[in-house]
């Protein structure tokens, strides 16, 4: 009798295990189950969530913010205005375990950056407000890891030296908050995109300068290609300068004026012939 009870109990256990496994495999391929879990995640993790309060994970230590930056393009370097216009990709990572959940099918979700707490990173040497190139979204993993991908067109101040073939410019980052509630992680990096190219400037691998836990700079070393024969037209450097005319127009420089006179003279000879 005892043996029968033991065998019966084991049979029920194995049956439930097999049924549970089959049910799980069935749910993994069930779109309705996926949608239901996704809806439960949003309603659960954002219940009583306050995006104005910093994550409590490391409290009272600062929130670690890692920045993986990639210089995508340099649009212009104005030596006289001392400004550099560029496109920068930034992947900003931090943790907020208030937004964690136990995953079954859904491993990651997205949300508007305005719906979550996010680091108040700013360009401390910006000349004008940066312009976002796409909608601000954050990816949230089931363990509370947050990823904010940004691509921005920005204009930063640069201590240029007109007349020099080499220039050094920085893209500086910091936090708006005066208190040390956020700090840059040790894994913060800066790099050039794989297909980076600029016809005017040769840019070496950028360096990361860490002035403090809350102040860093991406340092760019630029060398003029025209000085090395890079920007050439038919073997000669080509430069056209427009000068302002006080009478309300603009006149071309003496080189362009001479060319216009030469063309006019040739046309006049052809007409006489």
PDB file of C-alpha atoms in Angstrom:
ATOM      1  CA  UNK A   1       0.000   0.000   0.000  1.00  0.00           C
ATOM      2  CA  UNK A   2       2.808   2.382   0.902  1.00  0.00           C
ATOM      3  CA  UNK A   3       4.571   1.618  -2.363  1.00  0.00           C
ATOM      4  CA  UNK A   4       1.389   2.365  -4.307  1.00  0.00           C
ATOM      5  CA  UNK A   5       0.998   5.750  -2.596  1.00  0.00           C
ATOM      6  CA  UNK A   6       4.618   6.683  -3.331  1.00  0.00           C
ATOM      7  CA  UNK A   7       4.312   5.662  -6.990  1.00  0.00           C
ATOM      8  CA  UNK A   8       0.986   7.510  -7.314  1.00  0.00           C
ATOM      9  CA  UNK A   9       2.473  10.673  -5.797  1.00  0.00           C
ATOM     10  CA  UNK A  10       5.491  10.570  -8.092  1.00  0.00           C
ATOM     11  CA  UNK A  11       3.185  10.072 -11.069  1.00  0.00           C
ATOM     12  CA  UNK A  12       1.127  13.121 -10.183  1.00  0.00           C
ATOM     13  CA  UNK A  13       4.298  15.199  -9.713  1.00  0.00           C
ATOM     14  CA  UNK A  14       5.738  14.139 -13.056  1.00  0.00           C
ATOM     15  CA  UNK A  15       2.394  14.701 -14.751  1.00  0.00           C
ATOM     16  CA  UNK A  16       2.117  18.230 -13.407  1.00  0.00           C
ATOM     17  CA  UNK A  17       5.711  18.959 -14.400  1.00  0.00           C
ATOM     18  CA  UNK A  18       5.172  17.740 -17.936  1.00  0.00           C
ATOM     19  CA  UNK A  19       1.864  19.603 -18.228  1.00  0.00           C
ATOM     20  CA  UNK A  20       3.447  22.779 -16.864  1.00  0.00           C
ATOM     21  CA  UNK A  21       6.330  22.526 -19.338  1.00  0.00           C
ATOM     22  CA  UNK A  22       3.941  21.980 -22.248  1.00  0.00           C
ATOM     23  CA  UNK A  23       1.796  24.906 -21.079  1.00  0.00           C
ATOM     24  CA  UNK A  24       4.840  27.160 -20.851  1.00  0.00           C
ATOM     25  CA  UNK A  25       6.015  26.182 -24.335  1.00  0.00           C
ATOM     26  CA  UNK A  26       2.518  26.875 -25.623  1.00  0.00           C
ATOM     27  CA  UNK A  27       2.418  30.303 -23.949  1.00  0.00           C
ATOM     28  CA  UNK A  28       5.801  31.237 -25.397  1.00  0.00           C
ATOM     29  CA  UNK A  29       4.239  31.057 -28.839  1.00  0.00           C
ATOM     30  CA  UNK A  30       0.990  32.703 -27.816  1.00  0.00           C
ATOM     31  CA  UNK A  31       0.809  36.361 -28.938  1.00  0.00           C
ATOM     32  CA  UNK A  32      -2.081  37.013 -26.568  1.00  0.00           C
ATOM     33  CA  UNK A  33      -0.020  35.817 -23.602  1.00  0.00           C
ATOM     34  CA  UNK A  34       2.822  38.078 -24.724  1.00  0.00           C
ATOM     35  CA  UNK A  35       0.536  41.107 -24.930  1.00  0.00           C
ATOM     36  CA  UNK A  36      -0.968  40.303 -21.556  1.00  0.00           C
ATOM     37  CA  UNK A  37       2.447  40.090 -19.904  1.00  0.00           C
ATOM     38  CA  UNK A  38       3.549  43.339 -21.556  1.00  0.00           C
ATOM     39  CA  UNK A  39       0.432  45.129 -20.279  1.00  0.00           C
ATOM     40  CA  UNK A  40       1.000  43.788 -16.778  1.00  0.00           C
ATOM     41  CA  UNK A  41       4.612  44.972 -16.824  1.00  0.00           C
ATOM     42  CA  UNK A  42       3.671  48.554 -17.680  1.00  0.00           C
ATOM     43  CA  UNK A  43       0.879  48.684 -15.135  1.00  0.00           C
ATOM     44  CA  UNK A  44       3.070  47.138 -12.428  1.00  0.00           C
ATOM     45  CA  UNK A  45       6.439  48.897 -12.713  1.00  0.00           C
ATOM     46  CA  UNK A  46       4.958  52.353 -13.314  1.00  0.00           C
ATOM     47  CA  UNK A  47       2.464  52.022 -10.460  1.00  0.00           C
ATOM     48  CA  UNK A  48       3.390  54.741  -7.958  1.00  0.00           C
ATOM     49  CA  UNK A  49       6.616  55.388  -9.906  1.00  0.00           C
ATOM     50  CA  UNK A  50       7.881  58.961  -9.526  1.00  0.00           C
ATOM     51  CA  UNK A  51      10.130  60.107 -12.358  1.00  0.00           C
ATOM     52  CA  UNK A  52      11.141  63.202 -10.370  1.00  0.00           C
ATOM     53  CA  UNK A  53      12.893  61.133  -7.712  1.00  0.00           C
ATOM     54  CA  UNK A  54      16.348  59.697  -8.363  1.00  0.00           C
ATOM     55  CA  UNK A  55      16.762  55.892  -8.262  1.00  0.00           C
ATOM     56  CA  UNK A  56      17.329  54.696  -4.695  1.00  0.00           C
ATOM     57  CA  UNK A  57      19.591  51.790  -5.729  1.00  0.00           C
ATOM     58  CA  UNK A  58      22.896  53.184  -4.431  1.00  0.00           C
ATOM     59  CA  UNK A  59      21.527  55.764  -2.000  1.00  0.00           C
ATOM     60  CA  UNK A  60      23.180  57.717  -0.467  1.00  0.00           C
ATOM     61  CA  UNK A  61      25.912  57.151  -3.083  1.00  0.00           C
ATOM     62  CA  UNK A  62      25.565  58.941  -6.445  1.00  0.00           C
ATOM     63  CA  UNK A  63      23.861  57.306  -9.404  1.00  0.00           C
ATOM     64  CA  UNK A  64      26.518  55.920 -11.752  1.00  0.00           C
ATOM     65  CA  UNK A  65      25.999  57.190 -15.303  1.00  0.00           C
ATOM     66  CA  UNK A  66      28.035  55.659 -18.130  1.00  0.00           C
ATOM     67  CA  UNK A  67      28.330  57.476 -21.459  1.00  0.00           C
ATOM     68  CA  UNK A  68      29.417  55.709 -24.637  1.00  0.00           C
ATOM     69  CA  UNK A  69      29.901  58.549 -27.117  1.00  0.00           C
ATOM     70  CA  UNK A  70      30.658  58.313 -30.829  1.00  0.00           C
ATOM     71  CA  UNK A  71      31.604  61.315 -32.943  1.00  0.00           C
ATOM     72  CA  UNK A  72      29.509  60.846 -36.052  1.00  0.00           C
ATOM     73  CA  UNK A  73      30.386  63.909 -38.096  1.00  0.00           C
ATOM     74  CA  UNK A  74      32.037  67.337 -37.946  1.00  0.00           C
ATOM     75  CA  UNK A  75      29.938  69.718 -39.980  1.00  0.00           C
ATOM     76  CA  UNK A  76      32.030  72.839 -39.579  1.00  0.00           C
ATOM     77  CA  UNK A  77      34.821  74.431 -37.583  1.00  0.00           C
ATOM     78  CA  UNK A  78      34.599  78.219 -37.625  1.00  0.00           C
ATOM     79  CA  UNK A  79      38.026  79.488 -36.619  1.00  0.00           C
ATOM     80  CA  UNK A  80      36.960  83.122 -36.292  1.00  0.00           C
ATOM     81  CA  UNK A  81      33.782  82.503 -34.286  1.00  0.00           C
ATOM     82  CA  UNK A  82      35.579  79.790 -32.304  1.00  0.00           C
ATOM     83  CA  UNK A  83      32.742  77.294 -32.724  1.00  0.00           C
ATOM     84  CA  UNK A  84      32.576  73.669 -33.838  1.00  0.00           C
ATOM     85  CA  UNK A  85      29.389  72.124 -35.229  1.00  0.00           C
ATOM     86  CA  UNK A  86      29.197  68.345 -35.006  1.00  0.00           C
ATOM     87  CA  UNK A  87      26.925  65.303 -34.801  1.00  0.00           C
ATOM     88  CA  UNK A  88      27.366  63.172 -31.699  1.00  0.00           C
ATOM     89  CA  UNK A  89      25.868  59.806 -30.793  1.00  0.00           C
ATOM     90  CA  UNK A  90      25.529  59.146 -27.083  1.00  0.00           C
ATOM     91  CA  UNK A  91      24.454  55.948 -25.375  1.00  0.00           C
ATOM     92  CA  UNK A  92      23.698  56.832 -21.749  1.00  0.00           C
ATOM     93  CA  UNK A  93      23.351  53.956 -19.295  1.00  0.00           C
ATOM     94  CA  UNK A  94      22.269  53.760 -15.652  1.00  0.00           C
ATOM     95  CA  UNK A  95      20.206  51.513 -13.372  1.00  0.00           C
ATOM     96  CA  UNK A  96      16.767  52.058 -11.890  1.00  0.00           C
ATOM     97  CA  UNK A  97      15.606  48.876 -10.148  1.00  0.00           C
ATOM     98  CA  UNK A  98      12.213  50.425  -9.480  1.00  0.00           C
ATOM     99  CA  UNK A  99      11.535  49.527 -13.114  1.00  0.00           C
ATOM    100  CA  UNK A 100      12.641  45.885 -12.855  1.00  0.00           C
ATOM    101  CA  UNK A 101      10.366  42.844 -13.238  1.00  0.00           C
ATOM    102  CA  UNK A 102      10.551  39.046 -13.361  1.00  0.00           C
ATOM    103  CA  UNK A 103      10.518  38.225 -17.095  1.00  0.00           C
ATOM    104  CA  UNK A 104       8.826  35.310 -18.775  1.00  0.00           C
ATOM    105  CA  UNK A 105       8.598  36.357 -22.409  1.00  0.00           C
ATOM    106  CA  UNK A 106       9.151  40.130 -22.342  1.00  0.00           C
ATOM    107  CA  UNK A 107      12.812  40.914 -21.662  1.00  0.00           C
ATOM    108  CA  UNK A 108      12.843  44.601 -22.629  1.00  0.00           C
ATOM    109  CA  UNK A 109      10.440  47.483 -23.156  1.00  0.00           C
ATOM    110  CA  UNK A 110      10.704  51.106 -24.306  1.00  0.00           C
ATOM    111  CA  UNK A 111       9.286  54.323 -22.907  1.00  0.00           C
ATOM    112  CA  UNK A 112       9.462  58.057 -23.494  1.00  0.00           C
ATOM    113  CA  UNK A 113      12.362  59.586 -21.640  1.00  0.00           C
ATOM    114  CA  UNK A 114       9.932  62.030 -20.037  1.00  0.00           C
ATOM    115  CA  UNK A 115       8.206  59.097 -18.288  1.00  0.00           C
ATOM    116  CA  UNK A 116      11.294  57.998 -16.346  1.00  0.00           C
ATOM    117  CA  UNK A 117      13.995  59.550 -14.238  1.00  0.00           C
ATOM    118  CA  UNK A 118      16.987  60.352 -16.448  1.00  0.00           C
ATOM    119  CA  UNK A 119      20.401  61.954 -15.846  1.00  0.00           C
ATOM    120  CA  UNK A 120      20.448  65.707 -16.372  1.00  0.00           C
ATOM    121  CA  UNK A 121      23.512  65.670 -18.635  1.00  0.00           C
ATOM    122  CA  UNK A 122      24.294  68.923 -20.452  1.00  0.00           C
ATOM    123  CA  UNK A 123      27.018  70.240 -22.764  1.00  0.00           C
ATOM    124  CA  UNK A 124      28.820  72.674 -20.488  1.00  0.00           C
ATOM    125  CA  UNK A 125      30.601  74.403 -23.389  1.00  0.00           C
ATOM    126  CA  UNK A 126      27.596  74.497 -25.695  1.00  0.00           C
ATOM    127  CA  UNK A 127      27.107  77.673 -27.730  1.00  0.00           C
ATOM    128  CA  UNK A 128      23.446  77.012 -28.558  1.00  0.00           C
ATOM    129  CA  UNK A 129      20.942  74.393 -27.337  1.00  0.00           C
ATOM    130  CA  UNK A 130      21.570  70.999 -28.996  1.00  0.00           C
ATOM    131  CA  UNK A 131      19.079  69.709 -31.535  1.00  0.00           C
ATOM    132  CA  UNK A 132      17.848  66.125 -31.163  1.00  0.00           C
ATOM    133  CA  UNK A 133      17.871  64.106 -34.392  1.00  0.00           C
ATOM    134  CA  UNK A 134      15.196  61.611 -33.319  1.00  0.00           C
ATOM    135  CA  UNK A 135      12.557  61.120 -30.645  1.00  0.00           C
ATOM    136  CA  UNK A 136      13.888  60.647 -27.114  1.00  0.00           C
ATOM    137  CA  UNK A 137      13.261  57.015 -26.137  1.00  0.00           C
ATOM    138  CA  UNK A 138      14.748  54.822 -23.433  1.00  0.00           C
ATOM    139  CA  UNK A 139      15.089  51.042 -23.411  1.00  0.00           C
ATOM    140  CA  UNK A 140      14.352  49.319 -20.104  1.00  0.00           C
ATOM    141  CA  UNK A 141      15.652  45.813 -19.455  1.00  0.00           C
ATOM    142  CA  UNK A 142      13.975  43.467 -17.002  1.00  0.00           C
ATOM    143  CA  UNK A 143      16.803  43.978 -14.459  1.00  0.00           C
ATOM    144  CA  UNK A 144      16.327  47.751 -14.407  1.00  0.00           C
ATOM    145  CA  UNK A 145      19.165  48.627 -16.781  1.00  0.00           C
ATOM    146  CA  UNK A 146      18.298  51.829 -18.645  1.00  0.00           C
ATOM    147  CA  UNK A 147      19.666  52.851 -22.044  1.00  0.00           C
ATOM    148  CA  UNK A 148      19.053  56.266 -23.573  1.00  0.00           C
ATOM    149  CA  UNK A 149      20.259  56.602 -27.167  1.00  0.00           C
ATOM    150  CA  UNK A 150      20.740  60.164 -28.367  1.00  0.00           C
ATOM    151  CA  UNK A 151      22.004  61.667 -31.609  1.00  0.00           C
ATOM    152  CA  UNK A 152      22.324  65.413 -31.483  1.00  0.00           C
ATOM    153  CA  UNK A 153      23.517  68.256 -33.664  1.00  0.00           C
ATOM    154  CA  UNK A 154      25.466  70.552 -31.386  1.00  0.00           C
ATOM    155  CA  UNK A 155      27.565  73.682 -31.536  1.00  0.00           C
ATOM    156  CA  UNK A 156      30.312  73.870 -28.933  1.00  0.00           C
ATOM    157  CA  UNK A 157      32.822  76.592 -28.177  1.00  0.00           C
ATOM    158  CA  UNK A 158      36.386  75.877 -29.253  1.00  0.00           C
ATOM    159  CA  UNK A 159      39.567  77.775 -28.420  1.00  0.00           C
ATOM    160  CA  UNK A 160      40.754  77.994 -32.004  1.00  0.00           C
ATOM    161  CA  UNK A 161      44.004  79.535 -33.193  1.00  0.00           C
ATOM    162  CA  UNK A 162      43.389  81.135 -36.620  1.00  0.00           C
ATOM    163  CA  UNK A 163      46.394  80.603 -38.884  1.00  0.00           C
ATOM    164  CA  UNK A 164      47.395  77.343 -37.218  1.00  0.00           C
ATOM    165  CA  UNK A 165      47.048  74.081 -39.116  1.00  0.00           C
ATOM    166  CA  UNK A 166      46.368  72.189 -35.871  1.00  0.00           C
ATOM    167  CA  UNK A 167      43.379  72.853 -33.642  1.00  0.00           C
ATOM    168  CA  UNK A 168      42.203  71.334 -30.365  1.00  0.00           C
ATOM    169  CA  UNK A 169      38.494  71.310 -29.548  1.00  0.00           C
ATOM    170  CA  UNK A 170      36.531  69.821 -26.665  1.00  0.00           C
ATOM    171  CA  UNK A 171      32.993  68.587 -26.152  1.00  0.00           C
ATOM    172  CA  UNK A 172      32.433  68.995 -22.416  1.00  0.00           C
ATOM    173  CA  UNK A 173      29.759  67.243 -20.373  1.00  0.00           C
ATOM    174  CA  UNK A 174      28.443  67.825 -16.883  1.00  0.00           C
ATOM    175  CA  UNK A 175      25.314  67.623 -14.738  1.00  0.00           C
ATOM    176  CA  UNK A 176      22.828  70.394 -14.033  1.00  0.00           C
ATOM    177  CA  UNK A 177      22.462  69.355 -10.405  1.00  0.00           C
ATOM    178  CA  UNK A 178      24.819  71.184  -8.070  1.00  0.00           C
ATOM    179  CA  UNK A 179      24.984  68.272  -5.622  1.00  0.00           C
ATOM    180  CA  UNK A 180      26.878  65.055  -6.333  1.00  0.00           C
ATOM    181  CA  UNK A 181      23.776  62.928  -6.858  1.00  0.00           C
ATOM    182  CA  UNK A 182      25.116  61.697 -10.208  1.00  0.00           C
ATOM    183  CA  UNK A 183      28.607  60.839 -11.399  1.00  0.00           C
ATOM    184  CA  UNK A 184      30.221  59.506 -14.561  1.00  0.00           C
ATOM    185  CA  UNK A 185      31.109  55.824 -14.479  1.00  0.00           C
ATOM    186  CA  UNK A 186      34.603  54.540 -15.184  1.00  0.00           C
ATOM    187  CA  UNK A 187      33.393  52.843 -18.372  1.00  0.00           C
ATOM    188  CA  UNK A 188      32.637  56.166 -20.074  1.00  0.00           C
ATOM    189  CA  UNK A 189      34.226  56.260 -23.554  1.00  0.00           C
ATOM    190  CA  UNK A 190      34.529  58.373 -26.715  1.00  0.00           C
ATOM    191  CA  UNK A 191      35.285  57.096 -30.203  1.00  0.00           C
ATOM    192  CA  UNK A 192      34.955  57.948 -33.883  1.00  0.00           C
ATOM    193  CA  UNK A 193      32.356  56.210 -36.014  1.00  0.00           C
ATOM    194  CA  UNK A 194      33.815  53.528 -38.276  1.00  0.00           C
ATOM    195  CA  UNK A 195      33.095  55.482 -41.458  1.00  0.00           C
ATOM    196  CA  UNK A 196      34.090  58.907 -40.094  1.00  0.00           C
ATOM    197  CA  UNK A 197      35.403  61.206 -42.829  1.00  0.00           C
ATOM    198  CA  UNK A 198      35.972  64.936 -43.154  1.00  0.00           C
ATOM    199  CA  UNK A 199      37.378  66.519 -46.304  1.00  0.00           C
ATOM    200  CA  UNK A 200      38.829  69.516 -44.518  1.00  0.00           C
ATOM    201  CA  UNK A 201      40.096  68.157 -41.210  1.00  0.00           C
ATOM    202  CA  UNK A 202      42.070  65.097 -40.210  1.00  0.00           C
ATOM    203  CA  UNK A 203      40.788  63.996 -36.802  1.00  0.00           C
ATOM    204  CA  UNK A 204      42.831  61.713 -34.579  1.00  0.00           C
ATOM    205  CA  UNK A 205      41.289  59.351 -32.045  1.00  0.00           C
ATOM    206  CA  UNK A 206      39.576  61.533 -29.407  1.00  0.00           C
ATOM    207  CA  UNK A 207      40.662  61.377 -25.796  1.00  0.00           C
ATOM    208  CA  UNK A 208      38.615  61.424 -22.625  1.00  0.00           C
ATOM    209  CA  UNK A 209      39.614  63.955 -19.964  1.00  0.00           C
ATOM    210  CA  UNK A 210      38.076  63.469 -16.526  1.00  0.00           C
ATOM    211  CA  UNK A 211      38.281  66.657 -14.474  1.00  0.00           C
ATOM    212  CA  UNK A 212      36.106  65.310 -11.677  1.00  0.00           C
ATOM    213  CA  UNK A 213      33.370  62.724 -11.125  1.00  0.00           C
ATOM    214  CA  UNK A 214      30.866  65.187 -12.584  1.00  0.00           C
ATOM    215  CA  UNK A 215      32.921  66.939 -15.303  1.00  0.00           C
ATOM    216  CA  UNK A 216      34.443  65.304 -18.370  1.00  0.00           C
ATOM    217  CA  UNK A 217      35.520  66.375 -21.850  1.00  0.00           C
ATOM    218  CA  UNK A 218      35.977  64.634 -25.173  1.00  0.00           C
ATOM    219  CA  UNK A 219      39.161  66.168 -26.601  1.00  0.00           C
ATOM    220  CA  UNK A 220      39.512  66.306 -30.400  1.00  0.00           C
ATOM    221  CA  UNK A 221      42.783  66.978 -32.215  1.00  0.00           C
ATOM    222  CA  UNK A 222      42.250  68.330 -35.714  1.00  0.00           C
ATOM    223  CA  UNK A 223      44.814  68.905 -38.464  1.00  0.00           C
ATOM    224  CA  UNK A 224      44.046  70.877 -41.617  1.00  0.00           C
ATOM    225  CA  UNK A 225      44.172  68.698 -44.721  1.00  0.00           C
ATOM    226  CA  UNK A 226      44.692  71.720 -46.986  1.00  0.00           C
ATOM    227  CA  UNK A 227      48.040  72.351 -45.324  1.00  0.00           C
ATOM    228  CA  UNK A 228      49.103  68.833 -46.322  1.00  0.00           C
ATOM    229  CA  UNK A 229      47.670  68.993 -49.825  1.00  0.00           C
ATOM    230  CA  UNK A 230      44.403  67.345 -48.853  1.00  0.00           C
ATOM    231  CA  UNK A 231      41.841  69.898 -50.081  1.00  0.00           C
ATOM    232  CA  UNK A 232      43.080  70.462 -53.625  1.00  0.00           C
ATOM    233  CA  UNK A 233      41.426  71.403 -56.902  1.00  0.00           C
ATOM    234  CA  UNK A 234      43.600  70.659 -59.995  1.00  0.00           C
ATOM    235  CA  UNK A 235      46.644  70.700 -57.766  1.00  0.00           C
ATOM    236  CA  UNK A 236      45.987  74.126 -56.275  1.00  0.00           C
ATOM    237  CA  UNK A 237      44.291  75.351 -53.145  1.00  0.00           C
ATOM    238  CA  UNK A 238      41.083  77.112 -54.071  1.00  0.00           C
ATOM    239  CA  UNK A 239      39.763  79.975 -51.948  1.00  0.00           C
ATOM    240  CA  UNK A 240      36.940  82.373 -52.819  1.00  0.00           C
ATOM    241  CA  UNK A 241      36.230  85.246 -50.471  1.00  0.00           C
ATOM    242  CA  UNK A 242      33.105  87.421 -50.550  1.00  0.00           C
ATOM    243  CA  UNK A 243      33.451  91.033 -49.429  1.00  0.00           C
ATOM    244  CA  UNK A 244      30.553  93.165 -48.219  1.00  0.00           C
ATOM    245  CA  UNK A 245      29.594  96.167 -50.332  1.00  0.00           C
ATOM    246  CA  UNK A 246      28.267  99.154 -48.367  1.00  0.00           C
ATOM    247  CA  UNK A 247      25.892  99.917 -51.237  1.00  0.00           C
ATOM    248  CA  UNK A 248      23.845  96.900 -50.312  1.00  0.00           C
ATOM    249  CA  UNK A 249      25.430  94.212 -52.478  1.00  0.00           C
ATOM    250  CA  UNK A 250      28.370  91.875 -52.323  1.00  0.00           C
ATOM    251  CA  UNK A 251      31.330  91.929 -54.682  1.00  0.00           C
ATOM    252  CA  UNK A 252      33.719  89.113 -55.415  1.00  0.00           C
ATOM    253  CA  UNK A 253      37.420  89.359 -54.654  1.00  0.00           C
ATOM    254  CA  UNK A 254      40.036  90.618 -57.058  1.00  0.00           C
ATOM    255  CA  UNK A 255      40.795  87.151 -58.419  1.00  0.00           C
ATOM    256  CA  UNK A 256      37.179  86.547 -59.322  1.00  0.00           C
ATOM    257  CA  UNK A 257      36.874  90.076 -60.793  1.00  0.00           C
ATOM    258  CA  UNK A 258      39.866  89.450 -63.045  1.00  0.00           C
ATOM    259  CA  UNK A 259      38.330  86.201 -64.236  1.00  0.00           C
ATOM    260  CA  UNK A 260      35.062  87.977 -65.063  1.00  0.00           C
ATOM    261  CA  UNK A 261      36.926  90.658 -67.049  1.00  0.00           C
ATOM    262  CA  UNK A 262      38.848  87.980 -68.934  1.00  0.00           C
ATOM    263  CA  UNK A 263      35.632  86.128 -69.827  1.00  0.00           C
ATOM    264  CA  UNK A 264      34.031  89.386 -70.966  1.00  0.00           C
ATOM    265  CA  UNK A 265      37.038  90.171 -73.156  1.00  0.00           C
ATOM    266  CA  UNK A 266      36.936  86.753 -74.821  1.00  0.00           C
ATOM    267  CA  UNK A 267      33.198  87.077 -75.464  1.00  0.00           C
ATOM    268  CA  UNK A 268      33.752  90.516 -76.993  1.00  0.00           C
ATOM    269  CA  UNK A 269      36.442  89.147 -79.369  1.00  0.00           C
ATOM    270  CA  UNK A 270      34.151  86.300 -80.452  1.00  0.00           C
ATOM    271  CA  UNK A 271      31.308  88.761 -81.191  1.00  0.00           C
ATOM    272  CA  UNK A 272      33.615  90.919 -83.341  1.00  0.00           C
ATOM    273  CA  UNK A 273      34.682  87.880 -85.322  1.00  0.00           C
TER     274      UNK A 273
END
